[in-house]
Amino acid sequence: MVDTTLVRDGLRFGEGPRRGPDGRLHYSDFYDHEVRALDLDTGAEEVVCAVPGQPSGLGWLPDGRLLVVSMKDRVVLRLEDSGLVRHADLNDIATFHANDMLVDAHGRAYVGNFGFDLHAAIAAGGEAQLLGPDRVVPGTPLALVQPDGTTSVAADDLKFPNGMGLLPDGRLVVAETLAFGLTAFDVASDGTLSGRRVWAPLRDHFIAPDGIAVDDEGGVWVAAALQPYAFRVVEGGEITHRVETSQICFAVAIVDDRLVCCTAPTSQPEVVSTARLGRLEVHRL
């Protein structure tokens, strides 16, 4: 039985949901090339900006300016009064499309990328080749972007680094989608990472973690990517809650007392770029 309420349909593919500084839900629609802001109480929605290179991860600098990942360009853009400008170039770091992003309270951004052409690989050989114990998945770096746009490699050899969140104790958690787990890092005062460790192994639950959201108690809500569920996971991998969605759940955000889920029947572009099957669904926490 579905545990969510539909709040918006007709999307192509929603991703990167975040609670904005104004309290509204902000999200990207990959194939409409738009970043939108939605008031979950009134249903009022507006287009914040158009991103021709395909928008994904979102975040804000301390002064409130929006940062948005332009996937195919492999850059981070910054929204000024005059429009979008380049904030950081990730072409020397990202080995395929740039993707999800976390911006911390200091304005430092952590940006993942696909690492390889995932959708072409699935179209050519199916998902099974990427999911089995003998699979070979390329590793790729996680990028660190300083507030001034300077870039560096934060961590190497991640298996499709995707959603990210900061735990209450300051550690960074990264969803490694094709490693079937959540990985934690210690964060230094300059934003650099160390102490890499497995925070939650999820293969036994067949959870390929996509987007994630950290709650106030340090639990991590995980979009399951291969399943129509969002799961709440604690350190070590125990699942404490399960929320069933109407379609596969690819991204989550916490907005006040609501868990927002971005869902679609698949992530394959040949399907979702042409049809409007994406949804935003909400579960009261």
PDB file of C-alpha atoms in Angstrom:
ATOM      1  CA  MET A   1       0.000   0.000   0.000  1.00  0.00           C
ATOM      2  CA  VAL A   2       1.395   3.396  -1.007  1.00  0.00           C
ATOM      3  CA  ASP A   3       2.365   5.559   1.977  1.00  0.00           C
ATOM      4  CA  THR A   4       2.630   8.850   0.117  1.00  0.00           C
ATOM      5  CA  THR A   5       0.367  11.606  -1.162  1.00  0.00           C
ATOM      6  CA  LEU A   6       0.808  12.946  -4.692  1.00  0.00           C
ATOM      7  CA  VAL A   7       1.584  16.665  -4.734  1.00  0.00           C
ATOM      8  CA  ARG A   8       2.788  17.169  -8.306  1.00  0.00           C
ATOM      9  CA  ASP A   9       2.717  15.053 -11.450  1.00  0.00           C
ATOM     10  CA  GLY A  10       3.582  15.700 -15.082  1.00  0.00           C
ATOM     11  CA  LEU A  11       7.323  15.928 -14.441  1.00  0.00           C
ATOM     12  CA  ARG A  12       9.789  14.360 -16.819  1.00  0.00           C
ATOM     13  CA  PHE A  13      12.392  13.385 -14.198  1.00  0.00           C
ATOM     14  CA  GLY A  14      12.656  15.187 -10.875  1.00  0.00           C
ATOM     15  CA  GLU A  15      15.954  15.209  -8.999  1.00  0.00           C
ATOM     16  CA  GLY A  16      18.030  17.144  -6.466  1.00  0.00           C
ATOM     17  CA  PRO A  17      15.177  18.137  -4.107  1.00  0.00           C
ATOM     18  CA  ARG A  18      16.188  20.553  -1.366  1.00  0.00           C
ATOM     19  CA  ARG A  19      14.462  22.809   1.145  1.00  0.00           C
ATOM     20  CA  GLY A  20      15.411  26.316   0.058  1.00  0.00           C
ATOM     21  CA  PRO A  21      16.212  29.257   2.344  1.00  0.00           C
ATOM     22  CA  ASP A  22      12.656  30.494   1.761  1.00  0.00           C
ATOM     23  CA  GLY A  23      11.167  27.227   3.023  1.00  0.00           C
ATOM     24  CA  ARG A  24       9.944  26.072  -0.374  1.00  0.00           C
ATOM     25  CA  LEU A  25      10.903  22.819  -2.043  1.00  0.00           C
ATOM     26  CA  HIS A  26      13.370  23.382  -4.870  1.00  0.00           C
ATOM     27  CA  TYR A  27      14.025  20.637  -7.400  1.00  0.00           C
ATOM     28  CA  SER A  28      15.431  20.022 -10.870  1.00  0.00           C
ATOM     29  CA  ASP A  29      13.611  18.469 -13.797  1.00  0.00           C
ATOM     30  CA  PHE A  30      16.363  16.957 -15.945  1.00  0.00           C
ATOM     31  CA  TYR A  31      14.604  16.887 -19.283  1.00  0.00           C
ATOM     32  CA  ASP A  32      12.551  20.050 -18.953  1.00  0.00           C
ATOM     33  CA  HIS A  33      15.912  21.727 -18.173  1.00  0.00           C
ATOM     34  CA  GLU A  34      14.363  23.704 -15.316  1.00  0.00           C
ATOM     35  CA  VAL A  35      14.918  24.362 -11.626  1.00  0.00           C
ATOM     36  CA  ARG A  36      11.583  24.946  -9.893  1.00  0.00           C
ATOM     37  CA  ALA A  37      10.376  26.077  -6.468  1.00  0.00           C
ATOM     38  CA  LEU A  38       7.175  24.619  -5.039  1.00  0.00           C
ATOM     39  CA  ASP A  39       5.189  25.742  -1.992  1.00  0.00           C
ATOM     40  CA  LEU A  40       4.046  22.435  -0.519  1.00  0.00           C
ATOM     41  CA  ASP A  41       1.207  24.114   1.384  1.00  0.00           C
ATOM     42  CA  THR A  42      -0.381  26.133  -1.416  1.00  0.00           C
ATOM     43  CA  GLY A  43       0.811  24.227  -4.476  1.00  0.00           C
ATOM     44  CA  ALA A  44       2.115  27.439  -6.045  1.00  0.00           C
ATOM     45  CA  GLU A  45       5.139  26.784  -8.239  1.00  0.00           C
ATOM     46  CA  GLU A  46       7.561  28.879 -10.264  1.00  0.00           C
ATOM     47  CA  VAL A  47      10.483  28.286 -12.573  1.00  0.00           C
ATOM     48  CA  VAL A  48      13.614  29.589 -10.855  1.00  0.00           C
ATOM     49  CA  CYS A  49      15.941  29.213 -13.830  1.00  0.00           C
ATOM     50  CA  ALA A  50      16.470  27.277 -17.041  1.00  0.00           C
ATOM     51  CA  VAL A  51      19.617  25.160 -17.403  1.00  0.00           C
ATOM     52  CA  PRO A  52      20.224  24.024 -21.012  1.00  0.00           C
ATOM     53  CA  GLY A  53      23.003  21.635 -19.930  1.00  0.00           C
ATOM     54  CA  GLN A  54      20.539  19.667 -17.748  1.00  0.00           C
ATOM     55  CA  PRO A  55      20.179  20.637 -14.067  1.00  0.00           C
ATOM     56  CA  SER A  56      20.742  18.288 -11.160  1.00  0.00           C
ATOM     57  CA  GLY A  57      22.115  19.032  -7.678  1.00  0.00           C
ATOM     58  CA  LEU A  58      21.129  22.239  -5.893  1.00  0.00           C
ATOM     59  CA  GLY A  59      22.442  24.239  -2.946  1.00  0.00           C
ATOM     60  CA  TRP A  60      22.917  27.764  -1.642  1.00  0.00           C
ATOM     61  CA  LEU A  61      25.845  29.949  -0.701  1.00  0.00           C
ATOM     62  CA  PRO A  62      25.665  31.574   2.755  1.00  0.00           C
ATOM     63  CA  ASP A  63      24.349  34.787   1.187  1.00  0.00           C
ATOM     64  CA  GLY A  64      21.435  32.929  -0.403  1.00  0.00           C
ATOM     65  CA  ARG A  65      22.635  32.675  -4.001  1.00  0.00           C
ATOM     66  CA  LEU A  66      21.622  29.432  -5.679  1.00  0.00           C
ATOM     67  CA  LEU A  67      24.165  26.951  -6.996  1.00  0.00           C
ATOM     68  CA  VAL A  68      23.057  24.370  -9.564  1.00  0.00           C
ATOM     69  CA  VAL A  69      24.904  21.551 -11.285  1.00  0.00           C
ATOM     70  CA  SER A  70      24.801  21.621 -15.083  1.00  0.00           C
ATOM     71  CA  MET A  71      25.245  17.928 -15.796  1.00  0.00           C
ATOM     72  CA  LYS A  72      26.377  17.670 -19.391  1.00  0.00           C
ATOM     73  CA  ASP A  73      28.659  20.735 -19.177  1.00  0.00           C
ATOM     74  CA  ARG A  74      30.202  19.356 -15.964  1.00  0.00           C
ATOM     75  CA  VAL A  75      30.056  22.751 -14.299  1.00  0.00           C
ATOM     76  CA  VAL A  76      28.447  24.349 -11.265  1.00  0.00           C
ATOM     77  CA  LEU A  77      26.456  27.468 -12.092  1.00  0.00           C
ATOM     78  CA  ARG A  78      25.567  30.369  -9.784  1.00  0.00           C
ATOM     79  CA  LEU A  79      22.359  32.356 -10.053  1.00  0.00           C
ATOM     80  CA  GLU A  80      22.953  36.115  -9.986  1.00  0.00           C
ATOM     81  CA  ASP A  81      20.453  38.909 -10.580  1.00  0.00           C
ATOM     82  CA  SER A  82      21.657  38.980 -14.178  1.00  0.00           C
ATOM     83  CA  GLY A  83      21.183  35.231 -14.635  1.00  0.00           C
ATOM     84  CA  LEU A  84      23.318  32.106 -14.392  1.00  0.00           C
ATOM     85  CA  VAL A  85      27.109  32.393 -14.421  1.00  0.00           C
ATOM     86  CA  ARG A  86      29.822  29.762 -14.143  1.00  0.00           C
ATOM     87  CA  HIS A  87      30.844  29.152 -10.540  1.00  0.00           C
ATOM     88  CA  ALA A  88      33.164  26.149 -10.989  1.00  0.00           C
ATOM     89  CA  ASP A  89      34.437  23.932 -13.812  1.00  0.00           C
ATOM     90  CA  LEU A  90      34.555  20.208 -13.016  1.00  0.00           C
ATOM     91  CA  ASN A  91      35.802  18.925 -16.372  1.00  0.00           C
ATOM     92  CA  ASP A  92      39.222  18.063 -14.943  1.00  0.00           C
ATOM     93  CA  ILE A  93      37.601  15.970 -12.179  1.00  0.00           C
ATOM     94  CA  ALA A  94      34.274  14.517 -13.316  1.00  0.00           C
ATOM     95  CA  THR A  95      34.678  11.560 -15.688  1.00  0.00           C
ATOM     96  CA  PHE A  96      31.079  11.732 -16.970  1.00  0.00           C
ATOM     97  CA  HIS A  97      27.946  13.790 -16.276  1.00  0.00           C
ATOM     98  CA  ALA A  98      28.144  15.808 -13.053  1.00  0.00           C
ATOM     99  CA  ASN A  99      25.234  14.956 -10.795  1.00  0.00           C
ATOM    100  CA  ASP A 100      24.159  15.462  -7.204  1.00  0.00           C
ATOM    101  CA  MET A 101      25.601  18.132  -4.920  1.00  0.00           C
ATOM    102  CA  LEU A 102      25.701  19.107  -1.262  1.00  0.00           C
ATOM    103  CA  VAL A 103      26.524  22.691  -0.263  1.00  0.00           C
ATOM    104  CA  ASP A 104      27.477  23.116   3.397  1.00  0.00           C
ATOM    105  CA  ALA A 105      26.908  26.121   5.672  1.00  0.00           C
ATOM    106  CA  HIS A 106      30.264  27.620   4.598  1.00  0.00           C
ATOM    107  CA  GLY A 107      29.384  27.499   0.910  1.00  0.00           C
ATOM    108  CA  ARG A 108      31.624  24.550   0.105  1.00  0.00           C
ATOM    109  CA  ALA A 109      30.103  22.199  -2.456  1.00  0.00           C
ATOM    110  CA  TYR A 110      30.666  18.470  -2.835  1.00  0.00           C
ATOM    111  CA  VAL A 111      29.727  17.246  -6.315  1.00  0.00           C
ATOM    112  CA  GLY A 112      29.441  13.686  -7.578  1.00  0.00           C
ATOM    113  CA  ASN A 113      29.335  12.387 -11.128  1.00  0.00           C
ATOM    114  CA  PHE A 114      28.252   9.270 -12.988  1.00  0.00           C
ATOM    115  CA  GLY A 115      31.783   8.064 -13.709  1.00  0.00           C
ATOM    116  CA  PHE A 116      30.677   6.461 -16.981  1.00  0.00           C
ATOM    117  CA  ASP A 117      27.693   6.392 -19.331  1.00  0.00           C
ATOM    118  CA  LEU A 118      25.332   4.466 -17.080  1.00  0.00           C
ATOM    119  CA  HIS A 119      22.259   4.767 -19.276  1.00  0.00           C
ATOM    120  CA  ALA A 120      24.107   3.554 -22.387  1.00  0.00           C
ATOM    121  CA  ALA A 121      25.455   0.593 -20.425  1.00  0.00           C
ATOM    122  CA  ILE A 122      21.969  -0.347 -19.235  1.00  0.00           C
ATOM    123  CA  ALA A 123      20.512   0.077 -22.734  1.00  0.00           C
ATOM    124  CA  ALA A 124      23.229  -2.161 -24.171  1.00  0.00           C
ATOM    125  CA  GLY A 125      23.397  -4.918 -21.565  1.00  0.00           C
ATOM    126  CA  GLY A 126      20.637  -4.441 -19.010  1.00  0.00           C
ATOM    127  CA  GLU A 127      20.891  -3.653 -15.310  1.00  0.00           C
ATOM    128  CA  ALA A 128      22.090  -7.118 -14.283  1.00  0.00           C
ATOM    129  CA  GLN A 129      25.638  -6.495 -15.513  1.00  0.00           C
ATOM    130  CA  LEU A 130      25.959  -3.639 -13.008  1.00  0.00           C
ATOM    131  CA  LEU A 131      24.296  -5.344 -10.073  1.00  0.00           C
ATOM    132  CA  GLY A 132      25.923  -8.755  -9.735  1.00  0.00           C
ATOM    133  CA  PRO A 133      28.801  -9.644  -7.397  1.00  0.00           C
ATOM    134  CA  ASP A 134      31.219  -9.979 -10.340  1.00  0.00           C
ATOM    135  CA  ARG A 135      30.379  -6.634 -11.878  1.00  0.00           C
ATOM    136  CA  VAL A 136      33.138  -4.224 -12.885  1.00  0.00           C
ATOM    137  CA  VAL A 137      32.174  -0.618 -12.179  1.00  0.00           C
ATOM    138  CA  PRO A 138      34.561   2.288 -12.860  1.00  0.00           C
ATOM    139  CA  GLY A 139      35.434   4.460  -9.907  1.00  0.00           C
ATOM    140  CA  THR A 140      35.302   8.235 -10.129  1.00  0.00           C
ATOM    141  CA  PRO A 141      36.328  11.206  -7.959  1.00  0.00           C
ATOM    142  CA  LEU A 142      34.123  13.294  -5.708  1.00  0.00           C
ATOM    143  CA  ALA A 143      34.779  17.000  -6.289  1.00  0.00           C
ATOM    144  CA  LEU A 144      35.148  19.695  -3.644  1.00  0.00           C
ATOM    145  CA  VAL A 145      34.320  23.244  -4.742  1.00  0.00           C
ATOM    146  CA  GLN A 146      35.370  26.060  -2.426  1.00  0.00           C
ATOM    147  CA  PRO A 147      33.117  29.143  -2.104  1.00  0.00           C
ATOM    148  CA  ASP A 148      35.344  31.044  -4.557  1.00  0.00           C
ATOM    149  CA  GLY A 149      34.927  28.313  -7.187  1.00  0.00           C
ATOM    150  CA  THR A 150      38.306  26.638  -6.682  1.00  0.00           C
ATOM    151  CA  THR A 151      38.076  22.890  -7.286  1.00  0.00           C
ATOM    152  CA  SER A 152      39.925  19.850  -5.973  1.00  0.00           C
ATOM    153  CA  VAL A 153      39.435  16.105  -5.589  1.00  0.00           C
ATOM    154  CA  ALA A 154      37.802  15.343  -2.242  1.00  0.00           C
ATOM    155  CA  ALA A 155      37.908  11.555  -2.577  1.00  0.00           C
ATOM    156  CA  ASP A 156      38.842   9.037  -5.265  1.00  0.00           C
ATOM    157  CA  ASP A 157      37.414   5.809  -6.645  1.00  0.00           C
ATOM    158  CA  LEU A 158      33.789   6.127  -5.613  1.00  0.00           C
ATOM    159  CA  LYS A 159      31.281   3.892  -7.369  1.00  0.00           C
ATOM    160  CA  PHE A 160      28.770   6.400  -8.748  1.00  0.00           C
ATOM    161  CA  PRO A 161      28.801   8.984  -5.919  1.00  0.00           C
ATOM    162  CA  ASN A 162      25.264  10.275  -5.658  1.00  0.00           C
ATOM    163  CA  GLY A 163      23.260  11.848  -2.820  1.00  0.00           C
ATOM    164  CA  MET A 164      25.091  13.362   0.150  1.00  0.00           C
ATOM    165  CA  GLY A 165      24.268  14.622   3.626  1.00  0.00           C
ATOM    166  CA  LEU A 166      25.953  15.903   6.761  1.00  0.00           C
ATOM    167  CA  LEU A 167      25.360  13.972   9.981  1.00  0.00           C
ATOM    168  CA  PRO A 168      24.734  15.871  13.232  1.00  0.00           C
ATOM    169  CA  ASP A 169      28.327  15.105  14.312  1.00  0.00           C
ATOM    170  CA  GLY A 170      29.695  16.766  11.147  1.00  0.00           C
ATOM    171  CA  ARG A 171      30.608  13.665   9.143  1.00  0.00           C
ATOM    172  CA  LEU A 172      29.753  13.582   5.446  1.00  0.00           C
ATOM    173  CA  VAL A 173      27.748  10.617   4.164  1.00  0.00           C
ATOM    174  CA  VAL A 174      27.870   9.775   0.452  1.00  0.00           C
ATOM    175  CA  ALA A 175      25.551   7.362  -1.329  1.00  0.00           C
ATOM    176  CA  GLU A 176      27.678   5.118  -3.546  1.00  0.00           C
ATOM    177  CA  THR A 177      24.910   3.842  -5.772  1.00  0.00           C
ATOM    178  CA  LEU A 178      26.792   1.015  -7.471  1.00  0.00           C
ATOM    179  CA  ALA A 179      28.628  -0.006  -4.290  1.00  0.00           C
ATOM    180  CA  PHE A 180      25.202  -0.566  -2.692  1.00  0.00           C
ATOM    181  CA  GLY A 181      26.064   1.382   0.427  1.00  0.00           C
ATOM    182  CA  LEU A 182      26.564   4.628   2.284  1.00  0.00           C
ATOM    183  CA  THR A 183      30.131   5.809   2.894  1.00  0.00           C
ATOM    184  CA  ALA A 184      31.169   8.254   5.637  1.00  0.00           C
ATOM    185  CA  PHE A 185      34.059  10.713   5.799  1.00  0.00           C
ATOM    186  CA  ASP A 186      35.456  12.991   8.480  1.00  0.00           C
ATOM    187  CA  VAL A 187      35.387  16.626   7.369  1.00  0.00           C
ATOM    188  CA  ALA A 188      38.287  18.971   8.206  1.00  0.00           C
ATOM    189  CA  SER A 189      37.904  22.693   8.799  1.00  0.00           C
ATOM    190  CA  ASP A 190      38.890  23.401   5.192  1.00  0.00           C
ATOM    191  CA  GLY A 191      36.350  20.909   3.836  1.00  0.00           C
ATOM    192  CA  THR A 192      38.839  18.180   2.963  1.00  0.00           C
ATOM    193  CA  LEU A 193      37.834  14.590   3.678  1.00  0.00           C
ATOM    194  CA  SER A 194      39.540  11.713   5.503  1.00  0.00           C
ATOM    195  CA  GLY A 195      38.738   8.566   7.457  1.00  0.00           C
ATOM    196  CA  ARG A 196      36.717   6.897   4.743  1.00  0.00           C
ATOM    197  CA  ARG A 197      34.576   4.032   6.056  1.00  0.00           C
ATOM    198  CA  VAL A 198      31.430   2.083   5.228  1.00  0.00           C
ATOM    199  CA  TRP A 199      28.582   3.697   7.184  1.00  0.00           C
ATOM    200  CA  ALA A 200      25.789   1.393   6.053  1.00  0.00           C
ATOM    201  CA  PRO A 201      26.066  -1.635   3.741  1.00  0.00           C
ATOM    202  CA  LEU A 202      22.818  -2.042   1.804  1.00  0.00           C
ATOM    203  CA  ARG A 203      23.385  -4.835  -0.718  1.00  0.00           C
ATOM    204  CA  ASP A 204      21.503  -7.395   1.376  1.00  0.00           C
ATOM    205  CA  HIS A 205      18.423  -5.175   1.038  1.00  0.00           C
ATOM    206  CA  PHE A 206      19.020  -4.645  -2.704  1.00  0.00           C
ATOM    207  CA  ILE A 207      19.141  -0.891  -2.088  1.00  0.00           C
ATOM    208  CA  ALA A 208      21.203   1.014  -4.645  1.00  0.00           C
ATOM    209  CA  PRO A 209      21.145   4.360  -2.820  1.00  0.00           C
ATOM    210  CA  ASP A 210      20.429   7.390  -4.973  1.00  0.00           C
ATOM    211  CA  GLY A 211      19.338  10.618  -3.271  1.00  0.00           C
ATOM    212  CA  ILE A 212      19.528  10.821   0.525  1.00  0.00           C
ATOM    213  CA  ALA A 213      18.381  13.150   3.309  1.00  0.00           C
ATOM    214  CA  VAL A 214      19.644  13.250   6.914  1.00  0.00           C
ATOM    215  CA  ASP A 215      17.139  13.806   9.717  1.00  0.00           C
ATOM    216  CA  ASP A 216      17.720  15.528  13.073  1.00  0.00           C
ATOM    217  CA  GLU A 217      18.396  12.225  14.840  1.00  0.00           C
ATOM    218  CA  GLY A 218      21.129  11.243  12.396  1.00  0.00           C
ATOM    219  CA  GLY A 219      19.087   8.738  10.452  1.00  0.00           C
ATOM    220  CA  VAL A 220      19.509   8.762   6.690  1.00  0.00           C
ATOM    221  CA  TRP A 221      16.493   8.542   4.402  1.00  0.00           C
ATOM    222  CA  VAL A 222      17.506   6.735   1.225  1.00  0.00           C
ATOM    223  CA  ALA A 223      15.853   6.679  -2.198  1.00  0.00           C
ATOM    224  CA  ALA A 224      16.177   3.041  -3.241  1.00  0.00           C
ATOM    225  CA  ALA A 225      16.618   3.659  -7.028  1.00  0.00           C
ATOM    226  CA  LEU A 226      15.652   0.074  -7.940  1.00  0.00           C
ATOM    227  CA  GLN A 227      12.542  -0.074  -5.753  1.00  0.00           C
ATOM    228  CA  PRO A 228       9.376   1.984  -5.099  1.00  0.00           C
ATOM    229  CA  TYR A 229      10.501   2.789  -1.568  1.00  0.00           C
ATOM    230  CA  ALA A 230      12.356   5.254   0.598  1.00  0.00           C
ATOM    231  CA  PHE A 231      14.092   3.681   3.572  1.00  0.00           C
ATOM    232  CA  ARG A 232      15.401   5.206   6.809  1.00  0.00           C
ATOM    233  CA  VAL A 233      18.793   3.721   7.644  1.00  0.00           C
ATOM    234  CA  VAL A 234      20.998   4.113  10.712  1.00  0.00           C
ATOM    235  CA  GLU A 235      24.735   3.534  11.063  1.00  0.00           C
ATOM    236  CA  GLY A 236      25.544  -0.113  10.515  1.00  0.00           C
ATOM    237  CA  GLY A 237      22.772  -0.615   7.980  1.00  0.00           C
ATOM    238  CA  GLU A 238      19.675  -1.277  10.104  1.00  0.00           C
ATOM    239  CA  ILE A 239      16.460  -0.155   8.426  1.00  0.00           C
ATOM    240  CA  THR A 240      14.108   1.562  10.880  1.00  0.00           C
ATOM    241  CA  HIS A 241      11.365   2.818   8.531  1.00  0.00           C
ATOM    242  CA  ARG A 242      10.078   2.052   5.058  1.00  0.00           C
ATOM    243  CA  VAL A 243       7.878   4.343   2.948  1.00  0.00           C
ATOM    244  CA  GLU A 244       6.255   2.877  -0.151  1.00  0.00           C
ATOM    245  CA  THR A 245       5.953   5.187  -3.157  1.00  0.00           C
ATOM    246  CA  SER A 246       3.822   4.830  -6.269  1.00  0.00           C
ATOM    247  CA  GLN A 247       6.866   4.452  -8.550  1.00  0.00           C
ATOM    248  CA  ILE A 248      10.598   3.933  -8.165  1.00  0.00           C
ATOM    249  CA  CYS A 249      12.033   6.491  -5.761  1.00  0.00           C
ATOM    250  CA  PHE A 250      15.134   8.290  -7.046  1.00  0.00           C
ATOM    251  CA  ALA A 251      15.553  11.229  -4.658  1.00  0.00           C
ATOM    252  CA  VAL A 252      14.326  12.441  -1.268  1.00  0.00           C
ATOM    253  CA  ALA A 253      14.308  15.626   0.780  1.00  0.00           C
ATOM    254  CA  ILE A 254      13.048  16.597   4.219  1.00  0.00           C
ATOM    255  CA  VAL A 255      10.973  19.781   4.230  1.00  0.00           C
ATOM    256  CA  ASP A 256       9.786  20.544   7.767  1.00  0.00           C
ATOM    257  CA  ASP A 257       7.759  17.471   8.807  1.00  0.00           C
ATOM    258  CA  ARG A 258       7.487  16.013   5.313  1.00  0.00           C
ATOM    259  CA  LEU A 259       9.559  13.537   3.372  1.00  0.00           C
ATOM    260  CA  VAL A 260       9.435  14.503  -0.301  1.00  0.00           C
ATOM    261  CA  CYS A 261      10.099  11.741  -2.829  1.00  0.00           C
ATOM    262  CA  CYS A 262      10.920  12.199  -6.520  1.00  0.00           C
ATOM    263  CA  THR A 263       9.577   9.175  -8.375  1.00  0.00           C
ATOM    264  CA  ALA A 264       9.470   7.857 -11.932  1.00  0.00           C
ATOM    265  CA  PRO A 265       8.954   4.482 -13.608  1.00  0.00           C
ATOM    266  CA  THR A 266      12.605   4.373 -14.720  1.00  0.00           C
ATOM    267  CA  SER A 267      15.632   6.626 -15.074  1.00  0.00           C
ATOM    268  CA  GLN A 268      16.280   5.659 -18.698  1.00  0.00           C
ATOM    269  CA  PRO A 269      16.284   8.885 -20.784  1.00  0.00           C
ATOM    270  CA  GLU A 270      14.594   7.318 -23.811  1.00  0.00           C
ATOM    271  CA  VAL A 271      11.501   6.826 -21.635  1.00  0.00           C
ATOM    272  CA  VAL A 272      11.379   9.747 -19.208  1.00  0.00           C
ATOM    273  CA  SER A 273      12.691  12.462 -21.531  1.00  0.00           C
ATOM    274  CA  THR A 274       9.660  12.085 -23.792  1.00  0.00           C
ATOM    275  CA  ALA A 275       6.868  11.118 -21.401  1.00  0.00           C
ATOM    276  CA  ARG A 276       5.645  13.082 -18.383  1.00  0.00           C
ATOM    277  CA  LEU A 277       5.530  10.283 -15.837  1.00  0.00           C
ATOM    278  CA  GLY A 278       7.560  11.850 -13.014  1.00  0.00           C
ATOM    279  CA  ARG A 279       5.924  12.704  -9.704  1.00  0.00           C
ATOM    280  CA  LEU A 280       6.565  14.455  -6.410  1.00  0.00           C
ATOM    281  CA  GLU A 281       5.121  12.497  -3.510  1.00  0.00           C
ATOM    282  CA  VAL A 282       5.001  13.423   0.189  1.00  0.00           C
ATOM    283  CA  HIS A 283       4.944  11.371   3.377  1.00  0.00           C
ATOM    284  CA  ARG A 284       4.301  12.998   6.770  1.00  0.00           C
ATOM    285  CA  LEU A 285       7.066  12.147   9.196  1.00  0.00           C
TER     286      LEU A 285
END
